[in-house]
Amino acid sequence: MSANQGPVATTGPQGGSNTGNQARARVRLDEPRVNPISFVLLAPAALLLGTLFLGPVLYAIYLGFTNLQLIGIHAINYRFTGLSNVAFLLNDAIFYKSLWLTVIFVVGSGAIATTLLGLILALALQNCVAPIRWITSATAILAWTLPPTTIAFLWMATSTQSGLIALLAGNQRLDLLYQHAMLVVSTANAWSLAGLAMTMFSAALRNIPGDLMEAAQLEGATSVQSLMRITLPMLKPTIVTCALLMMLMTFGNFTLIYLMTGGGPGNDTNILPVYTYQQGFKFHNLGYAALLGNVMVLLSAFLGGLFVWATTSRR
């Protein structure tokens, strides 16, 4: 401003400087930019990842096409055998049964049973009195934190002859673990993971706005109508996430089934992780076990991709 309060025109380098600042201000800070120094900083992590992860994976894929054995002449002097293991896999009836049992165990016990049990527990405890809610929640979380070995022996003592179920039924010879092995191990798996699912649903229920439930009550909606039209639709992202997470956790639950049944009786619980262990360390066919492990990697990658797709597509 001049002495007479008139505006002073800005000319020369100062005006050009303002124009440059405005141009720089218009540059978006969230635009993707590549800094060459980033590749140098990420090189050690990439080298470590390639050495400790990609290297063993590629070597395991190679072993799946060899005649490597745990003991014997091919334990050291093994060789590449092409597609012989693949041909044996395609004609292996036990493999197809193990694959089907794996789907039943992962989808039925993990995705459906565990998710449903956790949802029911979370809904039942939502409006429950505090002492019962605390005791039930602590028990469910304790079951989730127990080691698989403890869970296996606990359910063996419950479902075998002279166990808790046999005593309650009044039949000392009742052996559910032998008669319905897959049902028992699936129930044990769902029981052990229900605490995690319940925790996820309890947190999601607390995020549902109370105004919606109050408005539904004012409109005369019943509890079932509020559940079907408000609660479950708003819990859909959590239901999808929980189901896929339980699938991934159940897929790697080798210890529970192996300690309870060992894959039996008659291969009735012989899921792929157990069958892979049997081929590698019981029948000493490490090459064929490596091929089965590659199949499990593909299955887990498919489930992981499904998990990532479901969690990103709902945003």
Short mmCIF file of C-alpha atoms in Angstrom, two decimals:
data_model
loop_
_atom_site.label_atom_id
_atom_site.label_comp_id
_atom_site.label_asym_id
_atom_site.label_seq_id
_atom_site.Cartn_x
_atom_site.Cartn_y
_atom_site.Cartn_z
CA MET A 1 0.00 0.00 0.00
CA SER A 2 1.19 3.56 -0.80
CA ALA A 3 1.04 6.54 1.48
CA ASN A 4 -2.44 7.43 0.17
CA GLN A 5 -3.63 3.87 0.81
CA GLY A 6 -3.67 3.08 -2.91
CA PRO A 7 -2.69 -0.30 -4.23
CA VAL A 8 0.85 -0.83 -5.39
CA ALA A 9 1.20 -2.85 -8.60
CA THR A 10 3.42 -5.87 -8.39
CA THR A 11 5.68 -6.21 -11.38
CA GLY A 12 8.94 -7.72 -12.37
CA PRO A 13 10.53 -10.75 -10.66
CA GLN A 14 8.15 -10.63 -7.69
CA GLY A 15 5.11 -11.26 -9.90
CA GLY A 16 6.90 -14.11 -11.65
CA SER A 17 7.76 -15.62 -8.27
CA ASN A 18 4.09 -15.61 -7.23
CA THR A 19 3.14 -17.27 -10.50
CA GLY A 20 5.72 -19.98 -9.91
CA ASN A 21 4.47 -20.58 -6.37
CA GLN A 22 0.92 -20.92 -7.62
CA ALA A 23 2.03 -23.41 -10.26
CA ARG A 24 3.86 -25.46 -7.67
CA ALA A 25 0.82 -25.31 -5.38
CA ARG A 26 -1.31 -26.81 -8.13
CA VAL A 27 0.89 -29.94 -8.20
CA ARG A 28 -0.91 -32.82 -6.47
CA LEU A 29 1.05 -34.29 -3.61
CA ASP A 30 -0.67 -37.67 -3.97
CA GLU A 31 0.44 -38.19 -7.56
CA PRO A 32 2.58 -41.33 -7.98
CA ARG A 33 6.26 -40.48 -8.06
CA VAL A 34 9.27 -42.74 -8.47
CA ASN A 35 12.46 -41.93 -6.65
CA PRO A 36 15.43 -43.97 -7.92
CA ILE A 37 16.99 -43.99 -4.46
CA SER A 38 14.03 -46.09 -3.27
CA PHE A 39 15.28 -49.08 -5.27
CA VAL A 40 18.65 -48.84 -3.54
CA LEU A 41 17.02 -48.72 -0.09
CA LEU A 42 14.69 -51.64 -0.88
CA ALA A 43 17.43 -53.82 -2.35
CA PRO A 44 18.49 -55.47 0.99
CA ALA A 45 14.89 -56.37 1.83
CA ALA A 46 14.31 -57.71 -1.68
CA LEU A 47 17.49 -59.79 -1.45
CA LEU A 48 16.48 -61.17 1.95
CA LEU A 49 12.98 -61.98 0.71
CA GLY A 50 14.32 -63.72 -2.37
CA THR A 51 16.81 -65.75 -0.36
CA LEU A 52 14.59 -66.86 2.51
CA PHE A 53 11.22 -67.12 0.72
CA LEU A 54 11.42 -67.38 -3.06
CA GLY A 55 14.49 -69.62 -2.98
CA PRO A 56 12.97 -72.36 -0.78
CA VAL A 57 9.65 -72.16 -2.66
CA LEU A 58 11.34 -72.64 -6.02
CA TYR A 59 13.46 -75.47 -4.60
CA ALA A 60 10.34 -77.17 -3.18
CA ILE A 61 8.71 -76.91 -6.61
CA TYR A 62 11.75 -78.57 -8.12
CA LEU A 63 11.72 -81.37 -5.53
CA GLY A 64 8.13 -82.13 -6.52
CA PHE A 65 9.46 -83.35 -9.88
CA THR A 66 12.20 -85.60 -8.45
CA ASN A 67 12.35 -89.08 -6.89
CA LEU A 68 13.77 -87.82 -3.59
CA GLN A 69 13.21 -90.18 -0.63
CA LEU A 70 13.76 -89.82 3.09
CA ILE A 71 15.88 -92.98 3.31
CA GLY A 72 17.35 -95.33 0.74
CA ILE A 73 19.41 -94.91 -2.39
CA HIS A 74 17.42 -91.89 -3.57
CA ALA A 75 17.91 -90.00 -0.33
CA ILE A 76 21.14 -88.51 -1.70
CA ASN A 77 21.33 -89.58 -5.34
CA TYR A 78 17.92 -88.32 -6.41
CA ARG A 79 17.21 -87.06 -9.91
CA PHE A 80 14.68 -85.14 -11.94
CA THR A 81 11.89 -87.48 -13.05
CA GLY A 82 9.69 -85.12 -15.05
CA LEU A 83 5.95 -85.58 -14.69
CA SER A 84 6.05 -89.01 -13.07
CA ASN A 85 4.89 -87.65 -9.71
CA VAL A 86 2.17 -85.65 -11.43
CA ALA A 87 0.96 -88.77 -13.24
CA PHE A 88 0.88 -90.67 -9.95
CA LEU A 89 -0.99 -87.76 -8.34
CA LEU A 90 -3.68 -87.78 -11.03
CA ASN A 91 -4.25 -91.51 -10.43
CA ASP A 92 -4.07 -91.35 -6.63
CA ALA A 93 -7.53 -92.06 -5.20
CA ILE A 94 -6.41 -91.09 -1.69
CA PHE A 95 -5.34 -87.67 -2.98
CA TYR A 96 -8.80 -86.95 -4.36
CA LYS A 97 -10.38 -88.08 -1.12
CA SER A 98 -7.95 -85.92 0.86
CA LEU A 99 -8.72 -82.96 -1.36
CA TRP A 100 -12.45 -83.41 -0.80
CA LEU A 101 -12.00 -83.83 2.95
CA THR A 102 -9.86 -80.69 3.01
CA VAL A 103 -12.64 -78.72 1.33
CA ILE A 104 -15.19 -80.07 3.81
CA PHE A 105 -12.94 -79.31 6.78
CA VAL A 106 -11.88 -75.84 5.64
CA VAL A 107 -15.22 -74.62 4.32
CA GLY A 108 -17.60 -76.50 6.60
CA SER A 109 -15.71 -76.20 9.86
CA GLY A 110 -13.78 -72.99 9.26
CA ALA A 111 -15.84 -70.71 7.04
CA ILE A 112 -19.35 -71.80 8.05
CA ALA A 113 -19.36 -73.38 11.51
CA THR A 114 -16.78 -71.13 13.17
CA THR A 115 -18.23 -67.94 11.70
CA LEU A 116 -21.79 -68.93 12.63
CA LEU A 117 -20.81 -69.92 16.16
CA GLY A 118 -18.88 -66.68 16.71
CA LEU A 119 -21.81 -64.63 15.38
CA ILE A 120 -24.31 -66.41 17.62
CA LEU A 121 -22.10 -65.90 20.68
CA ALA A 122 -21.59 -62.21 19.91
CA LEU A 123 -25.32 -61.62 19.40
CA ALA A 124 -26.25 -63.57 22.53
CA LEU A 125 -23.77 -61.68 24.69
CA GLN A 126 -24.65 -58.24 23.31
CA ASN A 127 -27.50 -57.58 25.76
CA CYS A 128 -26.52 -60.15 28.37
CA VAL A 129 -25.83 -59.29 32.00
CA ALA A 130 -22.24 -58.33 32.68
CA PRO A 131 -21.08 -61.36 34.79
CA ILE A 132 -22.36 -63.91 32.27
CA ARG A 133 -20.89 -61.91 29.38
CA TRP A 134 -17.49 -61.73 31.06
CA ILE A 135 -17.39 -65.45 31.94
CA THR A 136 -18.54 -66.58 28.51
CA SER A 137 -16.16 -64.25 26.67
CA ALA A 138 -13.22 -65.30 28.84
CA THR A 139 -14.01 -68.98 28.25
CA ALA A 140 -14.26 -68.54 24.47
CA ILE A 141 -11.02 -66.55 24.30
CA LEU A 142 -9.30 -69.12 26.54
CA ALA A 143 -10.34 -71.89 24.14
CA TRP A 144 -8.86 -69.89 21.28
CA THR A 145 -5.52 -69.39 23.05
CA LEU A 146 -5.10 -73.03 24.08
CA PRO A 147 -2.35 -74.96 22.25
CA PRO A 148 -3.59 -77.44 19.60
CA THR A 149 -2.11 -80.28 21.64
CA THR A 150 -4.28 -79.40 24.64
CA ILE A 151 -7.37 -79.05 22.46
CA ALA A 152 -6.72 -82.43 20.83
CA PHE A 153 -6.38 -84.30 24.12
CA LEU A 154 -9.36 -82.45 25.59
CA TRP A 155 -11.65 -83.50 22.75
CA MET A 156 -10.23 -87.03 22.69
CA ALA A 157 -11.10 -87.38 26.37
CA THR A 158 -14.56 -86.02 25.63
CA SER A 159 -15.54 -88.04 22.55
CA THR A 160 -13.90 -91.47 22.96
CA GLN A 161 -15.10 -94.51 24.91
CA SER A 162 -15.77 -93.79 28.60
CA GLY A 163 -15.43 -90.09 27.84
CA LEU A 164 -17.66 -87.25 28.94
CA ILE A 165 -20.17 -87.70 26.10
CA ALA A 166 -20.36 -91.45 26.72
CA LEU A 167 -20.98 -90.86 30.43
CA LEU A 168 -23.71 -88.31 29.73
CA ALA A 169 -25.34 -90.63 27.20
CA GLY A 170 -25.17 -93.59 29.61
CA ASN A 171 -23.31 -95.73 27.05
CA GLN A 172 -19.72 -96.53 27.98
CA ARG A 173 -19.03 -98.00 24.53
CA LEU A 174 -20.05 -94.88 22.65
CA ASP A 175 -17.05 -93.69 20.63
CA LEU A 176 -17.98 -90.66 18.55
CA LEU A 177 -14.38 -90.04 17.53
CA TYR A 178 -14.30 -93.43 15.79
CA GLN A 179 -17.85 -93.45 14.46
CA HIS A 180 -17.99 -89.80 13.28
CA ALA A 181 -14.36 -88.74 13.12
CA MET A 182 -14.70 -85.83 10.67
CA LEU A 183 -17.66 -84.40 12.58
CA VAL A 184 -15.75 -84.50 15.88
CA VAL A 185 -12.54 -82.93 14.55
CA SER A 186 -14.55 -80.26 12.71
CA THR A 187 -16.44 -79.46 15.92
CA ALA A 188 -13.17 -79.27 17.85
CA ASN A 189 -11.73 -76.89 15.27
CA ALA A 190 -14.83 -74.65 15.32
CA TRP A 191 -14.83 -74.67 19.13
CA SER A 192 -11.18 -73.61 19.26
CA LEU A 193 -11.57 -70.71 16.80
CA ALA A 194 -14.97 -69.43 17.92
CA GLY A 195 -13.39 -67.04 20.44
CA LEU A 196 -11.59 -65.13 17.68
CA ALA A 197 -14.74 -64.93 15.56
CA MET A 198 -16.77 -63.80 18.56
CA THR A 199 -14.28 -61.01 19.26
CA MET A 200 -14.49 -59.77 15.67
CA PHE A 201 -18.29 -59.73 15.69
CA SER A 202 -18.48 -58.11 19.12
CA ALA A 203 -16.34 -55.23 17.88
CA ALA A 204 -18.46 -54.90 14.73
CA LEU A 205 -21.71 -54.86 16.72
CA ARG A 206 -20.46 -51.96 18.83
CA ASN A 207 -19.94 -49.94 15.65
CA ILE A 208 -23.59 -50.21 14.57
CA PRO A 209 -25.24 -46.82 15.24
CA GLY A 210 -27.75 -47.02 18.05
CA ASP A 211 -30.00 -44.53 16.26
CA LEU A 212 -30.86 -47.15 13.66
CA MET A 213 -31.96 -49.66 16.26
CA GLU A 214 -33.99 -47.04 18.13
CA ALA A 215 -35.68 -45.93 14.92
CA ALA A 216 -36.56 -49.55 14.11
CA GLN A 217 -38.09 -49.99 17.56
CA LEU A 218 -40.14 -46.82 17.13
CA GLU A 219 -41.42 -48.15 13.82
CA GLY A 220 -42.57 -51.33 15.55
CA ALA A 221 -39.93 -53.69 14.14
CA THR A 222 -39.46 -56.97 15.97
CA SER A 223 -36.09 -58.30 17.10
CA VAL A 224 -35.99 -60.71 14.17
CA GLN A 225 -36.76 -57.95 11.69
CA SER A 226 -34.08 -55.70 13.16
CA LEU A 227 -31.61 -58.57 12.96
CA MET A 228 -32.39 -59.46 9.35
CA ARG A 229 -32.76 -55.92 7.97
CA ILE A 230 -30.27 -53.89 9.99
CA THR A 231 -27.77 -55.97 11.96
CA LEU A 232 -26.84 -58.67 9.43
CA PRO A 233 -26.58 -56.31 6.41
CA MET A 234 -24.27 -54.02 8.37
CA LEU A 235 -22.24 -57.03 9.52
CA LYS A 236 -21.79 -58.36 5.98
CA PRO A 237 -18.20 -57.05 5.55
CA THR A 238 -17.22 -58.57 8.90
CA ILE A 239 -18.93 -61.86 8.04
CA VAL A 240 -16.99 -62.12 4.77
CA THR A 241 -13.69 -61.20 6.40
CA CYS A 242 -14.21 -63.58 9.32
CA ALA A 243 -15.23 -66.49 7.08
CA LEU A 244 -12.18 -66.16 4.86
CA LEU A 245 -9.84 -65.68 7.83
CA MET A 246 -11.22 -68.81 9.50
CA MET A 247 -10.71 -70.71 6.23
CA LEU A 248 -7.05 -69.75 6.11
CA MET A 249 -6.49 -70.65 9.76
CA THR A 250 -8.30 -73.98 9.43
CA PHE A 251 -6.33 -74.89 6.31
CA GLY A 252 -3.12 -75.03 8.30
CA ASN A 253 -4.58 -76.81 11.33
CA PHE A 254 -2.50 -79.97 10.98
CA THR A 255 -1.74 -80.67 14.64
CA LEU A 256 -5.35 -81.03 15.77
CA ILE A 257 -6.33 -83.74 13.30
CA TYR A 258 -3.02 -85.57 13.42
CA LEU A 259 -3.08 -85.89 17.21
CA MET A 260 -6.76 -86.83 17.38
CA THR A 261 -7.04 -89.32 14.51
CA GLY A 262 -3.77 -89.45 12.56
CA GLY A 263 -5.86 -89.22 9.40
CA GLY A 264 -8.02 -92.24 10.25
CA PRO A 265 -10.00 -94.26 10.70
CA GLY A 266 -9.73 -95.51 7.14
CA ASN A 267 -8.55 -92.13 5.78
CA ASP A 268 -11.81 -90.53 6.94
CA THR A 269 -9.96 -87.46 8.26
CA ASN A 270 -6.90 -87.63 6.03
CA ILE A 271 -6.82 -84.01 4.86
CA LEU A 272 -4.01 -82.78 2.59
CA PRO A 273 -1.62 -81.58 5.34
CA VAL A 274 -1.87 -84.95 7.09
CA TYR A 275 -1.56 -86.90 3.82
CA THR A 276 1.51 -84.86 2.88
CA TYR A 277 3.12 -85.66 6.22
CA GLN A 278 2.35 -89.36 5.77
CA GLN A 279 3.88 -89.50 2.31
CA GLY A 280 7.00 -87.64 3.38
CA PHE A 281 7.79 -89.07 6.82
CA LYS A 282 5.87 -92.34 6.98
CA PHE A 283 6.26 -93.67 3.44
CA HIS A 284 9.51 -91.72 2.88
CA ASN A 285 8.39 -90.28 -0.50
CA LEU A 286 9.75 -86.77 -0.07
CA GLY A 287 9.46 -85.97 -3.78
CA TYR A 288 5.78 -86.83 -3.89
CA ALA A 289 5.23 -85.05 -0.55
CA ALA A 290 6.84 -81.95 -2.03
CA LEU A 291 4.38 -82.11 -4.94
CA LEU A 292 1.49 -82.37 -2.48
CA GLY A 293 2.94 -79.39 -0.66
CA ASN A 294 2.95 -77.47 -3.94
CA VAL A 295 -0.74 -78.27 -4.34
CA MET A 296 -1.37 -76.91 -0.83
CA VAL A 297 0.56 -73.75 -1.70
CA LEU A 298 -1.70 -73.23 -4.72
CA LEU A 299 -4.79 -73.78 -2.59
CA SER A 300 -3.61 -71.42 0.13
CA ALA A 301 -2.63 -68.83 -2.50
CA PHE A 302 -6.14 -69.10 -3.95
CA LEU A 303 -7.68 -68.63 -0.51
CA GLY A 304 -5.33 -65.75 0.24
CA GLY A 305 -6.17 -64.08 -3.06
CA LEU A 306 -9.84 -64.56 -2.32
CA PHE A 307 -9.32 -62.97 1.09
CA VAL A 308 -7.51 -59.95 -0.36
CA TRP A 309 -10.12 -59.52 -3.11
CA ALA A 310 -13.01 -59.68 -0.64
CA THR A 311 -11.43 -57.21 1.79
CA THR A 312 -10.53 -54.69 -0.94
CA SER A 313 -13.70 -54.93 -3.01
CA ARG A 314 -15.94 -54.05 -0.05
CA ARG A 315 -14.26 -50.69 0.62
#
